[in-house]
Amino acid sequence: MLNHYTRGAGHPRLVNILAKVYSKQLQHEIHPMTNVLTSIGAFDALYTTFQALVNPGDEVIIMEPYYEPYKEICRLAGAKVVYVPLAPKEKDSNSDGWVYDFEQLQTAFSLNTKAIIVNNPMNPLGKVFTKDELQPIADLCVKYNVLCVADEVYEYFIYGGRKHYRMATFPGMFERTLTIGSAGKTFNATGWKVGWAIGPENLISPLQEFHHNTIRTNPTPLQEAVAVGFETEFERLDRADCYFTTMSQEMEEKRDQLAGYLREAGLRPIIPSGGCFVIADISSLERGDDTKSPGHSTRMESIGNGYSKWTQQ
């Protein structure tokens, strides 16, 4: 029956195993039918979240540098974006050195704030937030009753023995957090376009309703295949032989190799602590007109999918 429509809010086999995986990861019992929505990739989950829960005039906090479609998703929902920048420590060559200013973060929150997007690890910077960096965000979300959209699609791309702390696990945060995930990232199969949102029933229910009246349902065979992948790895989560562990190790090796190539080319890479992008500072290079180009950066994507795309910012 895999060639026919499946359940609109998520293929039963997939939502069942996602509930098991995230019950462990989020330290909270996840019900497959009421706490999970599957989507056409994580992007669909993000779009559905903003269309279902964010109203025109609401303020949404985005931390910079950010995944550019966040701004467009906010615009389509009629939301006003409030930016909080992460600034690098002087001459810091690791994404760990990019930090937000607490006073700026605190000022960004107000009674008009509806949501904050916390992308961890960050795209494109590769920043992996520490527990001490996430706790103040959680405290402000609780204080102002703000929705946290936790875009954690790179959750298994963590390097150097760092730990991934999930927003939904902080005190008072499960009930106000939507955790976004992606099979395209998790299984290195971006063309499959299978994603999901995990959260409390009162937040997931509006997403399910919006999704039902727009997308209706997602491809059955792809959800079945992703379910098999999670079932296979579930029993060995956090073990050395788990695919997510070995994939992270392989990606870390590719990261280091790419960073070496960038240095040889005269660039200064910002070494990511997670994710699958490398940002490089090109200010030391001369342009064709013999002028410097301070303030510009070049990004090579991706270190894991076998191709490169350069963009100058």
PDB file of C-alpha atoms in Angstrom:
ATOM      1  CA  MET A   1       0.000   0.000   0.000  1.00  0.00           C
ATOM      2  CA  LEU A   2       3.028   2.291  -0.084  1.00  0.00           C
ATOM      3  CA  ASN A   3       1.992   3.673  -3.472  1.00  0.00           C
ATOM      4  CA  HIS A   4      -1.137   5.246  -1.979  1.00  0.00           C
ATOM      5  CA  TYR A   5      -1.866   8.246   0.240  1.00  0.00           C
ATOM      6  CA  THR A   6      -0.791   7.900   3.838  1.00  0.00           C
ATOM      7  CA  ARG A   7      -1.944   9.747   6.954  1.00  0.00           C
ATOM      8  CA  GLY A   8      -1.841  13.477   6.265  1.00  0.00           C
ATOM      9  CA  ALA A   9      -0.086  14.538   9.486  1.00  0.00           C
ATOM     10  CA  GLY A  10       2.556  11.849   9.092  1.00  0.00           C
ATOM     11  CA  HIS A  11       3.024   8.282   7.915  1.00  0.00           C
ATOM     12  CA  PRO A  12       2.234   6.058  10.931  1.00  0.00           C
ATOM     13  CA  ARG A  13       5.483   4.103  10.812  1.00  0.00           C
ATOM     14  CA  LEU A  14       7.536   7.314  10.654  1.00  0.00           C
ATOM     15  CA  VAL A  15       5.727   9.273  13.372  1.00  0.00           C
ATOM     16  CA  ASN A  16       5.927   6.252  15.672  1.00  0.00           C
ATOM     17  CA  ILE A  17       9.696   5.967  15.426  1.00  0.00           C
ATOM     18  CA  LEU A  18      10.145   9.760  15.551  1.00  0.00           C
ATOM     19  CA  ALA A  19       8.176   9.745  18.791  1.00  0.00           C
ATOM     20  CA  LYS A  20      10.540   7.132  20.227  1.00  0.00           C
ATOM     21  CA  VAL A  21      13.671   8.958  19.083  1.00  0.00           C
ATOM     22  CA  TYR A  22      12.570  12.364  20.326  1.00  0.00           C
ATOM     23  CA  SER A  23      11.138  11.065  23.586  1.00  0.00           C
ATOM     24  CA  LYS A  24      14.735  10.122  24.326  1.00  0.00           C
ATOM     25  CA  GLN A  25      16.343  13.215  22.825  1.00  0.00           C
ATOM     26  CA  LEU A  26      13.946  15.755  24.354  1.00  0.00           C
ATOM     27  CA  GLN A  27      13.537  13.916  27.684  1.00  0.00           C
ATOM     28  CA  HIS A  28       9.772  14.181  27.326  1.00  0.00           C
ATOM     29  CA  GLU A  29       7.148  11.631  26.276  1.00  0.00           C
ATOM     30  CA  ILE A  30       6.212  12.319  22.649  1.00  0.00           C
ATOM     31  CA  HIS A  31       2.881  11.025  21.347  1.00  0.00           C
ATOM     32  CA  PRO A  32       3.176  10.075  17.642  1.00  0.00           C
ATOM     33  CA  MET A  33      -0.286  11.295  16.663  1.00  0.00           C
ATOM     34  CA  THR A  34      -0.496  14.570  18.584  1.00  0.00           C
ATOM     35  CA  ASN A  35       3.093  15.762  19.041  1.00  0.00           C
ATOM     36  CA  VAL A  36       4.492  15.176  15.531  1.00  0.00           C
ATOM     37  CA  LEU A  37       3.931  16.613  12.052  1.00  0.00           C
ATOM     38  CA  THR A  38       5.883  15.365   9.048  1.00  0.00           C
ATOM     39  CA  SER A  39       6.507  17.757   6.171  1.00  0.00           C
ATOM     40  CA  ILE A  40       8.060  18.223   2.730  1.00  0.00           C
ATOM     41  CA  GLY A  41      11.491  18.857   4.192  1.00  0.00           C
ATOM     42  CA  ALA A  42      12.317  21.058   7.163  1.00  0.00           C
ATOM     43  CA  PHE A  43      11.600  24.157   5.072  1.00  0.00           C
ATOM     44  CA  ASP A  44       7.937  23.155   4.826  1.00  0.00           C
ATOM     45  CA  ALA A  45       7.855  22.615   8.596  1.00  0.00           C
ATOM     46  CA  LEU A  46       9.243  26.129   9.129  1.00  0.00           C
ATOM     47  CA  TYR A  47       6.823  27.724   6.652  1.00  0.00           C
ATOM     48  CA  THR A  48       3.877  25.847   8.159  1.00  0.00           C
ATOM     49  CA  THR A  49       4.904  26.962  11.651  1.00  0.00           C
ATOM     50  CA  PHE A  50       4.894  30.632  10.725  1.00  0.00           C
ATOM     51  CA  GLN A  51       1.702  30.474   8.692  1.00  0.00           C
ATOM     52  CA  ALA A  52      -0.131  28.641  11.475  1.00  0.00           C
ATOM     53  CA  LEU A  53       1.147  30.494  14.546  1.00  0.00           C
ATOM     54  CA  VAL A  54       2.527  33.920  13.607  1.00  0.00           C
ATOM     55  CA  ASN A  55       0.170  36.830  12.878  1.00  0.00           C
ATOM     56  CA  PRO A  56       0.757  40.061  10.918  1.00  0.00           C
ATOM     57  CA  GLY A  57       2.522  42.583  13.125  1.00  0.00           C
ATOM     58  CA  ASP A  58       4.070  40.004  15.448  1.00  0.00           C
ATOM     59  CA  GLU A  59       7.782  40.419  16.136  1.00  0.00           C
ATOM     60  CA  VAL A  60      10.183  37.539  15.485  1.00  0.00           C
ATOM     61  CA  ILE A  61      13.785  37.495  16.710  1.00  0.00           C
ATOM     62  CA  ILE A  62      16.430  36.141  14.345  1.00  0.00           C
ATOM     63  CA  MET A  63      20.067  35.715  15.323  1.00  0.00           C
ATOM     64  CA  GLU A  64      22.669  36.764  12.744  1.00  0.00           C
ATOM     65  CA  PRO A  65      24.267  35.439  10.614  1.00  0.00           C
ATOM     66  CA  TYR A  66      21.166  33.499   9.632  1.00  0.00           C
ATOM     67  CA  TYR A  67      19.684  31.139   7.067  1.00  0.00           C
ATOM     68  CA  GLU A  68      18.376  33.698   4.583  1.00  0.00           C
ATOM     69  CA  PRO A  69      14.893  32.141   4.000  1.00  0.00           C
ATOM     70  CA  TYR A  70      14.019  32.896   7.648  1.00  0.00           C
ATOM     71  CA  LYS A  71      13.517  36.531   6.677  1.00  0.00           C
ATOM     72  CA  GLU A  72      11.255  35.609   3.767  1.00  0.00           C
ATOM     73  CA  ILE A  73       9.192  33.208   5.875  1.00  0.00           C
ATOM     74  CA  CYS A  74       8.640  36.027   8.359  1.00  0.00           C
ATOM     75  CA  ARG A  75       7.689  38.441   5.578  1.00  0.00           C
ATOM     76  CA  LEU A  76       5.104  36.043   4.186  1.00  0.00           C
ATOM     77  CA  ALA A  77       3.562  35.758   7.644  1.00  0.00           C
ATOM     78  CA  GLY A  78       3.472  39.562   7.975  1.00  0.00           C
ATOM     79  CA  ALA A  79       5.889  39.523  10.897  1.00  0.00           C
ATOM     80  CA  LYS A  80       8.446  42.172  11.833  1.00  0.00           C
ATOM     81  CA  VAL A  81      11.993  40.837  12.217  1.00  0.00           C
ATOM     82  CA  VAL A  82      14.196  41.934  15.116  1.00  0.00           C
ATOM     83  CA  TYR A  83      17.847  41.005  14.615  1.00  0.00           C
ATOM     84  CA  VAL A  84      20.345  40.005  17.299  1.00  0.00           C
ATOM     85  CA  PRO A  85      23.889  39.736  15.896  1.00  0.00           C
ATOM     86  CA  LEU A  86      26.584  37.307  16.917  1.00  0.00           C
ATOM     87  CA  ALA A  87      29.946  39.080  16.840  1.00  0.00           C
ATOM     88  CA  PRO A  88      33.332  37.354  16.552  1.00  0.00           C
ATOM     89  CA  LYS A  89      36.069  37.851  19.044  1.00  0.00           C
ATOM     90  CA  GLU A  90      39.006  39.662  17.425  1.00  0.00           C
ATOM     91  CA  LYS A  91      40.785  37.428  14.908  1.00  0.00           C
ATOM     92  CA  ASP A  92      38.853  34.386  16.187  1.00  0.00           C
ATOM     93  CA  SER A  93      39.059  31.554  13.669  1.00  0.00           C
ATOM     94  CA  ASN A  94      36.464  29.249  15.253  1.00  0.00           C
ATOM     95  CA  SER A  95      32.683  29.615  15.282  1.00  0.00           C
ATOM     96  CA  ASP A  96      32.749  29.152  19.074  1.00  0.00           C
ATOM     97  CA  GLY A  97      34.136  32.685  19.275  1.00  0.00           C
ATOM     98  CA  TRP A  98      31.000  34.216  17.755  1.00  0.00           C
ATOM     99  CA  VAL A  99      28.766  35.298  20.646  1.00  0.00           C
ATOM    100  CA  TYR A 100      25.708  37.442  21.223  1.00  0.00           C
ATOM    101  CA  ASP A 101      25.578  40.387  23.598  1.00  0.00           C
ATOM    102  CA  PHE A 102      23.110  39.652  26.396  1.00  0.00           C
ATOM    103  CA  GLU A 103      21.936  43.260  26.635  1.00  0.00           C
ATOM    104  CA  GLN A 104      21.128  43.278  22.911  1.00  0.00           C
ATOM    105  CA  LEU A 105      19.293  39.982  23.274  1.00  0.00           C
ATOM    106  CA  GLN A 106      17.343  41.216  26.285  1.00  0.00           C
ATOM    107  CA  THR A 107      16.400  44.426  24.479  1.00  0.00           C
ATOM    108  CA  ALA A 108      15.100  42.451  21.504  1.00  0.00           C
ATOM    109  CA  PHE A 109      12.436  40.791  23.670  1.00  0.00           C
ATOM    110  CA  SER A 110       9.242  42.700  24.365  1.00  0.00           C
ATOM    111  CA  LEU A 111       5.519  42.177  24.832  1.00  0.00           C
ATOM    112  CA  ASN A 112       5.248  42.226  21.020  1.00  0.00           C
ATOM    113  CA  THR A 113       7.644  39.305  20.575  1.00  0.00           C
ATOM    114  CA  LYS A 114       5.860  36.219  19.258  1.00  0.00           C
ATOM    115  CA  ALA A 115       8.785  33.939  18.451  1.00  0.00           C
ATOM    116  CA  ILE A 116      12.532  33.499  18.278  1.00  0.00           C
ATOM    117  CA  ILE A 117      14.341  31.225  15.833  1.00  0.00           C
ATOM    118  CA  VAL A 118      17.237  29.339  17.405  1.00  0.00           C
ATOM    119  CA  ASN A 119      19.243  27.555  14.719  1.00  0.00           C
ATOM    120  CA  ASN A 120      21.615  25.151  16.455  1.00  0.00           C
ATOM    121  CA  PRO A 121      24.046  24.325  14.909  1.00  0.00           C
ATOM    122  CA  MET A 122      23.779  27.539  12.897  1.00  0.00           C
ATOM    123  CA  ASN A 123      23.616  27.753   9.131  1.00  0.00           C
ATOM    124  CA  PRO A 124      25.930  29.063   7.689  1.00  0.00           C
ATOM    125  CA  LEU A 125      28.262  29.861  10.621  1.00  0.00           C
ATOM    126  CA  GLY A 126      28.410  26.390  12.162  1.00  0.00           C
ATOM    127  CA  LYS A 127      28.032  27.810  15.670  1.00  0.00           C
ATOM    128  CA  VAL A 128      27.093  25.203  18.306  1.00  0.00           C
ATOM    129  CA  PHE A 129      25.548  26.956  21.287  1.00  0.00           C
ATOM    130  CA  THR A 130      26.694  25.980  24.754  1.00  0.00           C
ATOM    131  CA  LYS A 131      24.312  25.345  27.631  1.00  0.00           C
ATOM    132  CA  ASP A 132      25.295  28.679  29.181  1.00  0.00           C
ATOM    133  CA  GLU A 133      24.479  30.477  25.922  1.00  0.00           C
ATOM    134  CA  LEU A 134      21.084  28.824  25.515  1.00  0.00           C
ATOM    135  CA  GLN A 135      19.910  29.234  29.117  1.00  0.00           C
ATOM    136  CA  PRO A 136      19.455  33.052  28.904  1.00  0.00           C
ATOM    137  CA  ILE A 137      17.441  32.597  25.694  1.00  0.00           C
ATOM    138  CA  ALA A 138      15.233  30.052  27.436  1.00  0.00           C
ATOM    139  CA  ASP A 139      14.799  32.328  30.456  1.00  0.00           C
ATOM    140  CA  LEU A 140      13.645  35.216  28.244  1.00  0.00           C
ATOM    141  CA  CYS A 141      11.263  32.956  26.317  1.00  0.00           C
ATOM    142  CA  VAL A 142       9.656  31.895  29.597  1.00  0.00           C
ATOM    143  CA  LYS A 143       9.570  35.457  30.929  1.00  0.00           C
ATOM    144  CA  TYR A 144       7.834  36.868  27.838  1.00  0.00           C
ATOM    145  CA  ASN A 145       5.915  33.676  26.918  1.00  0.00           C
ATOM    146  CA  VAL A 146       7.641  33.510  23.529  1.00  0.00           C
ATOM    147  CA  LEU A 147       7.486  30.643  21.035  1.00  0.00           C
ATOM    148  CA  CYS A 148      10.894  29.112  20.295  1.00  0.00           C
ATOM    149  CA  VAL A 149      11.362  27.679  16.813  1.00  0.00           C
ATOM    150  CA  ALA A 150      14.324  25.366  17.339  1.00  0.00           C
ATOM    151  CA  ASP A 151      15.760  24.641  13.899  1.00  0.00           C
ATOM    152  CA  GLU A 152      17.965  21.678  14.760  1.00  0.00           C
ATOM    153  CA  VAL A 153      18.332  20.056  11.349  1.00  0.00           C
ATOM    154  CA  TYR A 154      22.106  19.711  11.847  1.00  0.00           C
ATOM    155  CA  GLU A 155      21.677  18.041  15.228  1.00  0.00           C
ATOM    156  CA  TYR A 156      23.980  15.132  14.341  1.00  0.00           C
ATOM    157  CA  PHE A 157      26.696  17.323  12.760  1.00  0.00           C
ATOM    158  CA  ILE A 158      28.593  18.141  15.960  1.00  0.00           C
ATOM    159  CA  TYR A 159      32.398  18.215  16.003  1.00  0.00           C
ATOM    160  CA  GLY A 160      35.267  18.109  18.457  1.00  0.00           C
ATOM    161  CA  GLY A 161      33.426  16.241  21.212  1.00  0.00           C
ATOM    162  CA  ARG A 162      30.946  19.072  21.726  1.00  0.00           C
ATOM    163  CA  LYS A 163      27.471  18.372  23.051  1.00  0.00           C
ATOM    164  CA  HIS A 164      24.256  19.417  21.376  1.00  0.00           C
ATOM    165  CA  TYR A 165      21.845  20.977  23.867  1.00  0.00           C
ATOM    166  CA  ARG A 166      18.218  21.033  22.735  1.00  0.00           C
ATOM    167  CA  MET A 167      16.026  24.029  23.474  1.00  0.00           C
ATOM    168  CA  ALA A 168      13.019  21.886  24.389  1.00  0.00           C
ATOM    169  CA  THR A 169      14.951  20.284  27.282  1.00  0.00           C
ATOM    170  CA  PHE A 170      15.416  23.522  29.243  1.00  0.00           C
ATOM    171  CA  PRO A 171      13.010  24.170  32.156  1.00  0.00           C
ATOM    172  CA  GLY A 172       9.725  25.617  30.949  1.00  0.00           C
ATOM    173  CA  MET A 173      10.667  25.244  27.281  1.00  0.00           C
ATOM    174  CA  PHE A 174       8.991  22.065  26.016  1.00  0.00           C
ATOM    175  CA  GLU A 175       5.557  23.676  26.161  1.00  0.00           C
ATOM    176  CA  ARG A 176       6.730  26.627  24.033  1.00  0.00           C
ATOM    177  CA  THR A 177       9.203  24.979  21.632  1.00  0.00           C
ATOM    178  CA  LEU A 178       8.790  23.484  18.176  1.00  0.00           C
ATOM    179  CA  THR A 179      11.764  21.318  17.252  1.00  0.00           C
ATOM    180  CA  ILE A 180      12.389  21.149  13.499  1.00  0.00           C
ATOM    181  CA  GLY A 181      14.237  18.181  11.983  1.00  0.00           C
ATOM    182  CA  SER A 182      15.254  16.953   8.538  1.00  0.00           C
ATOM    183  CA  ALA A 183      15.880  13.523   7.068  1.00  0.00           C
ATOM    184  CA  GLY A 184      17.753  15.240   4.249  1.00  0.00           C
ATOM    185  CA  LYS A 185      20.415  16.341   6.725  1.00  0.00           C
ATOM    186  CA  THR A 186      20.177  13.417   9.143  1.00  0.00           C
ATOM    187  CA  PHE A 187      20.624  10.771   6.430  1.00  0.00           C
ATOM    188  CA  ASN A 188      22.477  12.920   3.865  1.00  0.00           C
ATOM    189  CA  ALA A 189      19.550  12.528   1.447  1.00  0.00           C
ATOM    190  CA  THR A 190      18.429  16.082   0.736  1.00  0.00           C
ATOM    191  CA  GLY A 191      16.489  15.138  -2.400  1.00  0.00           C
ATOM    192  CA  TRP A 192      14.043  13.070  -0.377  1.00  0.00           C
ATOM    193  CA  LYS A 193      12.578  16.232   1.211  1.00  0.00           C
ATOM    194  CA  VAL A 194      11.270  14.668   4.423  1.00  0.00           C
ATOM    195  CA  GLY A 195      11.136  16.853   7.520  1.00  0.00           C
ATOM    196  CA  TRP A 196       9.173  17.160  10.748  1.00  0.00           C
ATOM    197  CA  ALA A 197       8.127  19.348  13.641  1.00  0.00           C
ATOM    198  CA  ILE A 198       7.961  18.059  17.221  1.00  0.00           C
ATOM    199  CA  GLY A 199       6.172  19.882  20.026  1.00  0.00           C
ATOM    200  CA  PRO A 200       3.248  20.075  22.433  1.00  0.00           C
ATOM    201  CA  GLU A 201      -0.219  19.270  21.120  1.00  0.00           C
ATOM    202  CA  ASN A 202      -1.530  22.843  21.356  1.00  0.00           C
ATOM    203  CA  LEU A 203       1.248  23.993  18.989  1.00  0.00           C
ATOM    204  CA  ILE A 204       1.326  20.983  16.681  1.00  0.00           C
ATOM    205  CA  SER A 205      -2.455  20.888  16.142  1.00  0.00           C
ATOM    206  CA  PRO A 206      -2.597  24.223  14.229  1.00  0.00           C
ATOM    207  CA  LEU A 207       0.349  23.065  12.124  1.00  0.00           C
ATOM    208  CA  GLN A 208      -1.430  19.832  11.285  1.00  0.00           C
ATOM    209  CA  GLU A 209      -4.574  21.723  10.276  1.00  0.00           C
ATOM    210  CA  PHE A 210      -2.701  24.204   8.068  1.00  0.00           C
ATOM    211  CA  HIS A 211      -0.671  21.408   6.494  1.00  0.00           C
ATOM    212  CA  HIS A 212      -3.812  19.362   5.801  1.00  0.00           C
ATOM    213  CA  ASN A 213      -5.390  22.271   3.934  1.00  0.00           C
ATOM    214  CA  THR A 214      -2.316  23.105   1.860  1.00  0.00           C
ATOM    215  CA  ILE A 215       0.029  20.147   1.308  1.00  0.00           C
ATOM    216  CA  ARG A 216      -2.563  17.552   2.386  1.00  0.00           C
ATOM    217  CA  THR A 217      -0.062  14.679   2.725  1.00  0.00           C
ATOM    218  CA  ASN A 218       3.575  13.791   2.073  1.00  0.00           C
ATOM    219  CA  PRO A 219       5.020  11.046  -0.174  1.00  0.00           C
ATOM    220  CA  THR A 220       4.417   7.655   1.433  1.00  0.00           C
ATOM    221  CA  PRO A 221       7.453   5.646   0.176  1.00  0.00           C
ATOM    222  CA  LEU A 222       9.954   8.271   1.307  1.00  0.00           C
ATOM    223  CA  GLN A 223       8.461   8.454   4.800  1.00  0.00           C
ATOM    224  CA  GLU A 224       8.525   4.661   4.997  1.00  0.00           C
ATOM    225  CA  ALA A 225      12.208   4.617   4.032  1.00  0.00           C
ATOM    226  CA  VAL A 226      13.127   7.278   6.597  1.00  0.00           C
ATOM    227  CA  ALA A 227      11.249   5.289   9.236  1.00  0.00           C
ATOM    228  CA  VAL A 228      13.341   2.216   8.432  1.00  0.00           C
ATOM    229  CA  GLY A 229      16.497   4.294   8.760  1.00  0.00           C
ATOM    230  CA  PHE A 230      15.513   5.558  12.206  1.00  0.00           C
ATOM    231  CA  GLU A 231      14.401   2.109  13.348  1.00  0.00           C
ATOM    232  CA  THR A 232      17.773   0.725  12.325  1.00  0.00           C
ATOM    233  CA  GLU A 233      19.728   3.355  14.248  1.00  0.00           C
ATOM    234  CA  PHE A 234      17.462   3.776  17.276  1.00  0.00           C
ATOM    235  CA  GLU A 235      18.936   0.934  19.316  1.00  0.00           C
ATOM    236  CA  ARG A 236      22.477   2.231  18.841  1.00  0.00           C
ATOM    237  CA  LEU A 237      21.913   5.955  19.349  1.00  0.00           C
ATOM    238  CA  ASP A 238      24.985   7.588  20.917  1.00  0.00           C
ATOM    239  CA  ARG A 239      27.073   4.462  20.295  1.00  0.00           C
ATOM    240  CA  ALA A 240      30.286   4.400  18.298  1.00  0.00           C
ATOM    241  CA  ASP A 241      28.724   2.190  15.614  1.00  0.00           C
ATOM    242  CA  CYS A 242      25.681   4.443  15.120  1.00  0.00           C
ATOM    243  CA  TYR A 243      25.437   5.967  11.638  1.00  0.00           C
ATOM    244  CA  PHE A 244      24.926   9.422  13.117  1.00  0.00           C
ATOM    245  CA  THR A 245      28.204   9.068  15.017  1.00  0.00           C
ATOM    246  CA  THR A 246      30.270   7.822  12.085  1.00  0.00           C
ATOM    247  CA  MET A 247      28.725  10.395   9.730  1.00  0.00           C
ATOM    248  CA  SER A 248      29.716  13.205  12.097  1.00  0.00           C
ATOM    249  CA  GLN A 249      33.267  11.894  12.222  1.00  0.00           C
ATOM    250  CA  GLU A 250      33.481  11.701   8.434  1.00  0.00           C
ATOM    251  CA  MET A 251      32.096  15.213   8.068  1.00  0.00           C
ATOM    252  CA  GLU A 252      34.614  16.555  10.574  1.00  0.00           C
ATOM    253  CA  GLU A 253      37.430  15.111   8.468  1.00  0.00           C
ATOM    254  CA  LYS A 254      35.978  16.764   5.353  1.00  0.00           C
ATOM    255  CA  ARG A 255      35.659  20.044   7.237  1.00  0.00           C
ATOM    256  CA  ASP A 256      39.343  19.981   8.149  1.00  0.00           C
ATOM    257  CA  GLN A 257      40.316  19.069   4.598  1.00  0.00           C
ATOM    258  CA  LEU A 258      38.288  21.917   3.108  1.00  0.00           C
ATOM    259  CA  ALA A 259      39.682  24.370   5.671  1.00  0.00           C
ATOM    260  CA  GLY A 260      43.175  23.370   4.562  1.00  0.00           C
ATOM    261  CA  TYR A 261      42.321  24.053   0.920  1.00  0.00           C
ATOM    262  CA  LEU A 262      40.916  27.472   1.831  1.00  0.00           C
ATOM    263  CA  ARG A 263      44.065  28.388   3.744  1.00  0.00           C
ATOM    264  CA  GLU A 264      46.212  27.307   0.790  1.00  0.00           C
ATOM    265  CA  ALA A 265      44.132  29.649  -1.380  1.00  0.00           C
ATOM    266  CA  GLY A 266      44.953  32.554   0.932  1.00  0.00           C
ATOM    267  CA  LEU A 267      41.604  32.655   2.710  1.00  0.00           C
ATOM    268  CA  ARG A 268      40.938  32.575   6.446  1.00  0.00           C
ATOM    269  CA  PRO A 269      38.283  29.958   7.236  1.00  0.00           C
ATOM    270  CA  ILE A 270      36.067  30.230  10.300  1.00  0.00           C
ATOM    271  CA  ILE A 271      36.174  26.639  11.539  1.00  0.00           C
ATOM    272  CA  PRO A 272      32.595  25.470  12.245  1.00  0.00           C
ATOM    273  CA  SER A 273      31.838  23.498  15.398  1.00  0.00           C
ATOM    274  CA  GLY A 274      28.886  21.876  13.645  1.00  0.00           C
ATOM    275  CA  GLY A 275      26.784  21.875  10.500  1.00  0.00           C
ATOM    276  CA  CYS A 276      28.073  21.407   6.955  1.00  0.00           C
ATOM    277  CA  PHE A 277      29.187  24.860   5.815  1.00  0.00           C
ATOM    278  CA  VAL A 278      32.455  26.770   6.034  1.00  0.00           C
ATOM    279  CA  ILE A 279      32.626  30.566   5.967  1.00  0.00           C
ATOM    280  CA  ALA A 280      35.928  32.097   4.882  1.00  0.00           C
ATOM    281  CA  ASP A 281      37.223  35.665   5.215  1.00  0.00           C
ATOM    282  CA  ILE A 282      38.567  36.908   1.845  1.00  0.00           C
ATOM    283  CA  SER A 283      39.583  40.387   3.010  1.00  0.00           C
ATOM    284  CA  SER A 284      43.267  39.489   2.648  1.00  0.00           C
ATOM    285  CA  LEU A 285      42.911  38.909  -1.094  1.00  0.00           C
ATOM    286  CA  GLU A 286      43.266  41.584  -3.738  1.00  0.00           C
ATOM    287  CA  ARG A 287      40.544  41.983  -6.332  1.00  0.00           C
ATOM    288  CA  GLY A 288      41.188  42.387 -10.041  1.00  0.00           C
ATOM    289  CA  ASP A 289      41.208  46.161  -9.697  1.00  0.00           C
ATOM    290  CA  ASP A 290      43.999  45.942  -7.096  1.00  0.00           C
ATOM    291  CA  THR A 291      41.695  47.088  -4.303  1.00  0.00           C
ATOM    292  CA  LYS A 292      41.029  45.293  -1.082  1.00  0.00           C
ATOM    293  CA  SER A 293      37.563  43.932  -0.346  1.00  0.00           C
ATOM    294  CA  PRO A 294      37.099  44.278   3.430  1.00  0.00           C
ATOM    295  CA  GLY A 295      33.830  43.173   4.880  1.00  0.00           C
ATOM    296  CA  HIS A 296      33.226  40.490   2.291  1.00  0.00           C
ATOM    297  CA  SER A 297      33.177  36.781   2.910  1.00  0.00           C
ATOM    298  CA  THR A 298      32.947  33.714   0.753  1.00  0.00           C
ATOM    299  CA  ARG A 299      31.020  30.609   1.595  1.00  0.00           C
ATOM    300  CA  MET A 300      31.621  27.196   0.096  1.00  0.00           C
ATOM    301  CA  GLU A 301      28.754  24.762   0.313  1.00  0.00           C
ATOM    302  CA  SER A 302      28.600  21.922   0.968  1.00  0.00           C
ATOM    303  CA  ILE A 303      31.394  19.877   2.558  1.00  0.00           C
ATOM    304  CA  GLY A 304      29.359  16.700   2.445  1.00  0.00           C
ATOM    305  CA  ASN A 305      27.369  16.497  -0.793  1.00  0.00           C
ATOM    306  CA  GLY A 306      30.161  16.280  -3.311  1.00  0.00           C
ATOM    307  CA  TYR A 307      29.758  19.681  -4.950  1.00  0.00           C
ATOM    308  CA  SER A 308      30.809  23.256  -4.329  1.00  0.00           C
ATOM    309  CA  LYS A 309      28.923  26.506  -4.748  1.00  0.00           C
ATOM    310  CA  TRP A 310      30.639  29.769  -4.057  1.00  0.00           C
ATOM    311  CA  THR A 311      28.705  32.855  -3.064  1.00  0.00           C
ATOM    312  CA  GLN A 312      30.161  36.234  -2.187  1.00  0.00           C
ATOM    313  CA  GLN A 313      28.448  38.239   0.544  1.00  0.00           C
TER     314      GLN A 313
END
